[in-house]
């Protein structure tokens, strides 16, 4: 096949393929505004407030203001080598539920610090900043290494 014949064939095929695109109905040039106002987790600040020898105690208190959810709680660790850390803060759009998950983990090496063999109570604070409103429900879970367990559930913030 020579070059001219090939170009004619390709041109015919190209016009045939584009025909469906060019033969559309009237164009709708009306701009559409996106109004996605879904609640979104923007930032999470987590800090350990203190650690003392204690008992197997799990508590959490939830408070809110205009755009933040604050969780103050106590999670227990099996020994003095454990600390608390945030394992997640997720928002489920379908249920309107914010889950703040806290777990125990090994502390990082600290100079000249020995670990006790006693159970420790670890106090923590998590502050979740949200955009576009507050969740309908806040759930706080604690995980000591045996899977997350619900500690607190609040509704209608």
PDB file of C-alpha atoms in Angstrom:
ATOM      1  CA  UNK A   1       0.000   0.000   0.000  1.00  0.00           C
ATOM      2  CA  UNK A   2       1.407   3.400  -0.893  1.00  0.00           C
ATOM      3  CA  UNK A   3       1.463   6.347   1.429  1.00  0.00           C
ATOM      4  CA  UNK A   4      -1.427   8.284  -0.168  1.00  0.00           C
ATOM      5  CA  UNK A   5      -3.770   5.323   0.032  1.00  0.00           C
ATOM      6  CA  UNK A   6      -2.869   4.745   3.661  1.00  0.00           C
ATOM      7  CA  UNK A   7      -3.477   8.431   4.566  1.00  0.00           C
ATOM      8  CA  UNK A   8      -6.884   8.381   2.824  1.00  0.00           C
ATOM      9  CA  UNK A   9      -7.886   5.269   4.796  1.00  0.00           C
ATOM     10  CA  UNK A  10      -6.716   6.746   8.082  1.00  0.00           C
ATOM     11  CA  UNK A  11      -8.533  10.001   7.352  1.00  0.00           C
ATOM     12  CA  UNK A  12     -11.778   8.149   6.684  1.00  0.00           C
ATOM     13  CA  UNK A  13     -11.435   6.086   9.847  1.00  0.00           C
ATOM     14  CA  UNK A  14     -10.587   9.192  11.904  1.00  0.00           C
ATOM     15  CA  UNK A  15     -13.674  11.098  10.668  1.00  0.00           C
ATOM     16  CA  UNK A  16     -15.850   8.057  11.357  1.00  0.00           C
ATOM     17  CA  UNK A  17     -14.546   7.762  14.920  1.00  0.00           C
ATOM     18  CA  UNK A  18     -14.936  11.472  15.642  1.00  0.00           C
ATOM     19  CA  UNK A  19     -18.427  11.528  14.151  1.00  0.00           C
ATOM     20  CA  UNK A  20     -20.019  10.304  17.333  1.00  0.00           C
ATOM     21  CA  UNK A  21     -18.313  13.055  19.302  1.00  0.00           C
ATOM     22  CA  UNK A  22     -19.220  15.807  16.854  1.00  0.00           C
ATOM     23  CA  UNK A  23     -22.857  14.785  16.506  1.00  0.00           C
ATOM     24  CA  UNK A  24     -23.788  15.467  20.155  1.00  0.00           C
ATOM     25  CA  UNK A  25     -26.819  17.406  21.271  1.00  0.00           C
ATOM     26  CA  UNK A  26     -26.834  21.040  22.314  1.00  0.00           C
ATOM     27  CA  UNK A  27     -23.955  22.038  24.535  1.00  0.00           C
ATOM     28  CA  UNK A  28     -24.748  22.984  28.118  1.00  0.00           C
ATOM     29  CA  UNK A  29     -22.341  25.797  28.907  1.00  0.00           C
ATOM     30  CA  UNK A  30     -23.902  26.520  32.291  1.00  0.00           C
ATOM     31  CA  UNK A  31     -21.143  26.479  34.935  1.00  0.00           C
ATOM     32  CA  UNK A  32     -21.675  24.035  37.751  1.00  0.00           C
ATOM     33  CA  UNK A  33     -20.696  24.992  41.266  1.00  0.00           C
ATOM     34  CA  UNK A  34     -19.244  22.322  43.484  1.00  0.00           C
ATOM     35  CA  UNK A  35     -20.785  22.487  46.905  1.00  0.00           C
ATOM     36  CA  UNK A  36     -19.073  19.513  48.519  1.00  0.00           C
ATOM     37  CA  UNK A  37     -19.393  20.376  52.181  1.00  0.00           C
ATOM     38  CA  UNK A  38     -18.394  16.988  53.515  1.00  0.00           C
ATOM     39  CA  UNK A  39     -16.784  16.890  56.938  1.00  0.00           C
ATOM     40  CA  UNK A  40     -13.037  16.349  56.563  1.00  0.00           C
ATOM     41  CA  UNK A  41     -10.379  15.619  59.187  1.00  0.00           C
ATOM     42  CA  UNK A  42      -7.828  18.397  58.673  1.00  0.00           C
ATOM     43  CA  UNK A  43      -5.281  17.855  61.469  1.00  0.00           C
ATOM     44  CA  UNK A  44      -4.825  15.737  64.563  1.00  0.00           C
ATOM     45  CA  UNK A  45      -2.650  16.730  67.501  1.00  0.00           C
ATOM     46  CA  UNK A  46      -1.855  13.984  69.996  1.00  0.00           C
ATOM     47  CA  UNK A  47       0.141  14.227  73.206  1.00  0.00           C
ATOM     48  CA  UNK A  48       0.831  12.123  76.266  1.00  0.00           C
ATOM     49  CA  UNK A  49       0.089  14.192  79.370  1.00  0.00           C
ATOM     50  CA  UNK A  50       1.484  11.843  82.002  1.00  0.00           C
ATOM     51  CA  UNK A  51       2.197   8.287  83.047  1.00  0.00           C
ATOM     52  CA  UNK A  52       1.818   6.803  86.550  1.00  0.00           C
ATOM     53  CA  UNK A  53       1.737   3.320  88.075  1.00  0.00           C
ATOM     54  CA  UNK A  54      -1.866   2.312  88.373  1.00  0.00           C
ATOM     55  CA  UNK A  55      -4.619  -0.067  87.342  1.00  0.00           C
ATOM     56  CA  UNK A  56      -6.210  -1.307  84.135  1.00  0.00           C
ATOM     57  CA  UNK A  57      -8.198   1.851  83.563  1.00  0.00           C
ATOM     58  CA  UNK A  58      -9.698   3.000  80.253  1.00  0.00           C
ATOM     59  CA  UNK A  59     -11.533   6.319  80.158  1.00  0.00           C
ATOM     60  CA  UNK A  60     -12.204   9.012  77.587  1.00  0.00           C
ATOM     61  CA  UNK A  61     -14.084  12.294  77.649  1.00  0.00           C
ATOM     62  CA  UNK A  62     -15.147  14.083  74.464  1.00  0.00           C
ATOM     63  CA  UNK A  63     -15.734  17.803  74.067  1.00  0.00           C
ATOM     64  CA  UNK A  64     -16.314  19.966  70.996  1.00  0.00           C
ATOM     65  CA  UNK A  65     -16.214  23.548  69.862  1.00  0.00           C
ATOM     66  CA  UNK A  66     -16.812  25.166  66.458  1.00  0.00           C
ATOM     67  CA  UNK A  67     -14.452  22.980  64.416  1.00  0.00           C
ATOM     68  CA  UNK A  68     -12.599  20.667  66.791  1.00  0.00           C
ATOM     69  CA  UNK A  69     -13.220  17.505  68.742  1.00  0.00           C
ATOM     70  CA  UNK A  70     -11.062  17.059  71.843  1.00  0.00           C
ATOM     71  CA  UNK A  71     -10.575  13.728  73.566  1.00  0.00           C
ATOM     72  CA  UNK A  72      -8.928  13.505  76.975  1.00  0.00           C
ATOM     73  CA  UNK A  73      -8.423  10.024  78.293  1.00  0.00           C
ATOM     74  CA  UNK A  74      -6.487   7.370  80.130  1.00  0.00           C
ATOM     75  CA  UNK A  75      -5.313   4.108  78.610  1.00  0.00           C
ATOM     76  CA  UNK A  76      -3.413   1.463  80.562  1.00  0.00           C
ATOM     77  CA  UNK A  77      -0.132  -0.121  79.579  1.00  0.00           C
ATOM     78  CA  UNK A  78       1.083  -3.543  80.715  1.00  0.00           C
ATOM     79  CA  UNK A  79       4.367  -2.100  82.049  1.00  0.00           C
ATOM     80  CA  UNK A  80       6.420   1.072  82.311  1.00  0.00           C
ATOM     81  CA  UNK A  81       7.904   0.538  78.840  1.00  0.00           C
ATOM     82  CA  UNK A  82       4.534   1.345  77.255  1.00  0.00           C
ATOM     83  CA  UNK A  83       3.162   4.677  76.089  1.00  0.00           C
ATOM     84  CA  UNK A  84       0.062   5.859  74.266  1.00  0.00           C
ATOM     85  CA  UNK A  85      -0.053   6.799  70.606  1.00  0.00           C
ATOM     86  CA  UNK A  86      -2.735   7.729  68.115  1.00  0.00           C
ATOM     87  CA  UNK A  87      -3.451   4.874  65.737  1.00  0.00           C
ATOM     88  CA  UNK A  88      -5.994   6.816  63.706  1.00  0.00           C
ATOM     89  CA  UNK A  89      -8.659   9.485  63.451  1.00  0.00           C
ATOM     90  CA  UNK A  90     -11.131   8.686  60.686  1.00  0.00           C
ATOM     91  CA  UNK A  91     -14.460  10.139  59.652  1.00  0.00           C
ATOM     92  CA  UNK A  92     -17.130   7.998  57.974  1.00  0.00           C
ATOM     93  CA  UNK A  93     -19.276  10.200  55.698  1.00  0.00           C
ATOM     94  CA  UNK A  94     -22.108   7.665  55.504  1.00  0.00           C
ATOM     95  CA  UNK A  95     -22.647   7.288  59.247  1.00  0.00           C
ATOM     96  CA  UNK A  96     -21.402  10.746  60.298  1.00  0.00           C
ATOM     97  CA  UNK A  97     -19.066   9.045  62.770  1.00  0.00           C
ATOM     98  CA  UNK A  98     -15.599  10.159  63.840  1.00  0.00           C
ATOM     99  CA  UNK A  99     -13.466   7.391  65.346  1.00  0.00           C
ATOM    100  CA  UNK A 100     -10.436   8.344  67.425  1.00  0.00           C
ATOM    101  CA  UNK A 101      -8.293   5.244  67.972  1.00  0.00           C
ATOM    102  CA  UNK A 102      -5.595   5.190  70.660  1.00  0.00           C
ATOM    103  CA  UNK A 103      -3.214   2.302  71.279  1.00  0.00           C
ATOM    104  CA  UNK A 104      -0.320   1.412  73.527  1.00  0.00           C
ATOM    105  CA  UNK A 105       3.138   0.968  72.047  1.00  0.00           C
ATOM    106  CA  UNK A 106       6.705   0.593  73.252  1.00  0.00           C
ATOM    107  CA  UNK A 107       8.301   3.839  74.362  1.00  0.00           C
ATOM    108  CA  UNK A 108      11.267   5.054  72.412  1.00  0.00           C
ATOM    109  CA  UNK A 109      14.627   4.692  74.098  1.00  0.00           C
ATOM    110  CA  UNK A 110      15.191   7.318  76.755  1.00  0.00           C
ATOM    111  CA  UNK A 111      18.539   7.811  78.462  1.00  0.00           C
ATOM    112  CA  UNK A 112      18.913   6.160  81.891  1.00  0.00           C
ATOM    113  CA  UNK A 113      15.241   5.226  82.203  1.00  0.00           C
ATOM    114  CA  UNK A 114      14.324   1.786  83.465  1.00  0.00           C
ATOM    115  CA  UNK A 115      10.902   0.314  82.859  1.00  0.00           C
ATOM    116  CA  UNK A 116       8.731  -0.735  85.759  1.00  0.00           C
ATOM    117  CA  UNK A 117       6.971  -4.069  85.693  1.00  0.00           C
ATOM    118  CA  UNK A 118       3.770  -2.504  87.030  1.00  0.00           C
ATOM    119  CA  UNK A 119       0.697  -1.553  85.045  1.00  0.00           C
ATOM    120  CA  UNK A 120       0.785   2.118  84.072  1.00  0.00           C
ATOM    121  CA  UNK A 121      -2.022   4.586  83.470  1.00  0.00           C
ATOM    122  CA  UNK A 122      -1.178   6.834  80.538  1.00  0.00           C
ATOM    123  CA  UNK A 123      -3.063  10.112  80.253  1.00  0.00           C
ATOM    124  CA  UNK A 124      -3.412  11.596  76.762  1.00  0.00           C
ATOM    125  CA  UNK A 125      -5.115  14.317  74.779  1.00  0.00           C
ATOM    126  CA  UNK A 126      -6.143  14.217  71.110  1.00  0.00           C
ATOM    127  CA  UNK A 127      -7.450  17.286  69.280  1.00  0.00           C
ATOM    128  CA  UNK A 128      -9.035  16.659  65.882  1.00  0.00           C
ATOM    129  CA  UNK A 129      -9.595  19.714  63.653  1.00  0.00           C
ATOM    130  CA  UNK A 130     -12.380  19.326  61.107  1.00  0.00           C
ATOM    131  CA  UNK A 131     -13.666  21.348  58.200  1.00  0.00           C
ATOM    132  CA  UNK A 132     -17.331  21.734  57.218  1.00  0.00           C
ATOM    133  CA  UNK A 133     -18.882  20.931  60.565  1.00  0.00           C
ATOM    134  CA  UNK A 134     -18.763  18.401  63.368  1.00  0.00           C
ATOM    135  CA  UNK A 135     -19.545  14.676  63.343  1.00  0.00           C
ATOM    136  CA  UNK A 136     -22.887  13.300  64.502  1.00  0.00           C
ATOM    137  CA  UNK A 137     -21.121  10.687  66.636  1.00  0.00           C
ATOM    138  CA  UNK A 138     -17.655  10.406  68.191  1.00  0.00           C
ATOM    139  CA  UNK A 139     -16.280   6.977  69.100  1.00  0.00           C
ATOM    140  CA  UNK A 140     -13.070   6.501  71.089  1.00  0.00           C
ATOM    141  CA  UNK A 141     -11.329   3.114  71.021  1.00  0.00           C
ATOM    142  CA  UNK A 142      -8.358   1.794  72.992  1.00  0.00           C
ATOM    143  CA  UNK A 143      -6.105  -1.060  71.875  1.00  0.00           C
ATOM    144  CA  UNK A 144      -3.715  -2.737  74.322  1.00  0.00           C
ATOM    145  CA  UNK A 145      -2.470  -5.180  71.693  1.00  0.00           C
ATOM    146  CA  UNK A 146      -5.576  -7.363  71.722  1.00  0.00           C
ATOM    147  CA  UNK A 147      -7.682  -5.376  69.259  1.00  0.00           C
ATOM    148  CA  UNK A 148      -9.566  -2.099  69.610  1.00  0.00           C
ATOM    149  CA  UNK A 149     -12.281  -1.856  72.259  1.00  0.00           C
ATOM    150  CA  UNK A 150     -14.852   0.934  72.364  1.00  0.00           C
ATOM    151  CA  UNK A 151     -14.378   3.150  75.411  1.00  0.00           C
ATOM    152  CA  UNK A 152     -16.715   6.052  74.718  1.00  0.00           C
ATOM    153  CA  UNK A 153     -19.474   6.882  72.234  1.00  0.00           C
ATOM    154  CA  UNK A 154     -21.125  10.291  72.144  1.00  0.00           C
ATOM    155  CA  UNK A 155     -23.906  11.399  69.804  1.00  0.00           C
ATOM    156  CA  UNK A 156     -25.391  14.650  68.543  1.00  0.00           C
ATOM    157  CA  UNK A 157     -22.440  16.891  69.196  1.00  0.00           C
TER     158      UNK A 157
END
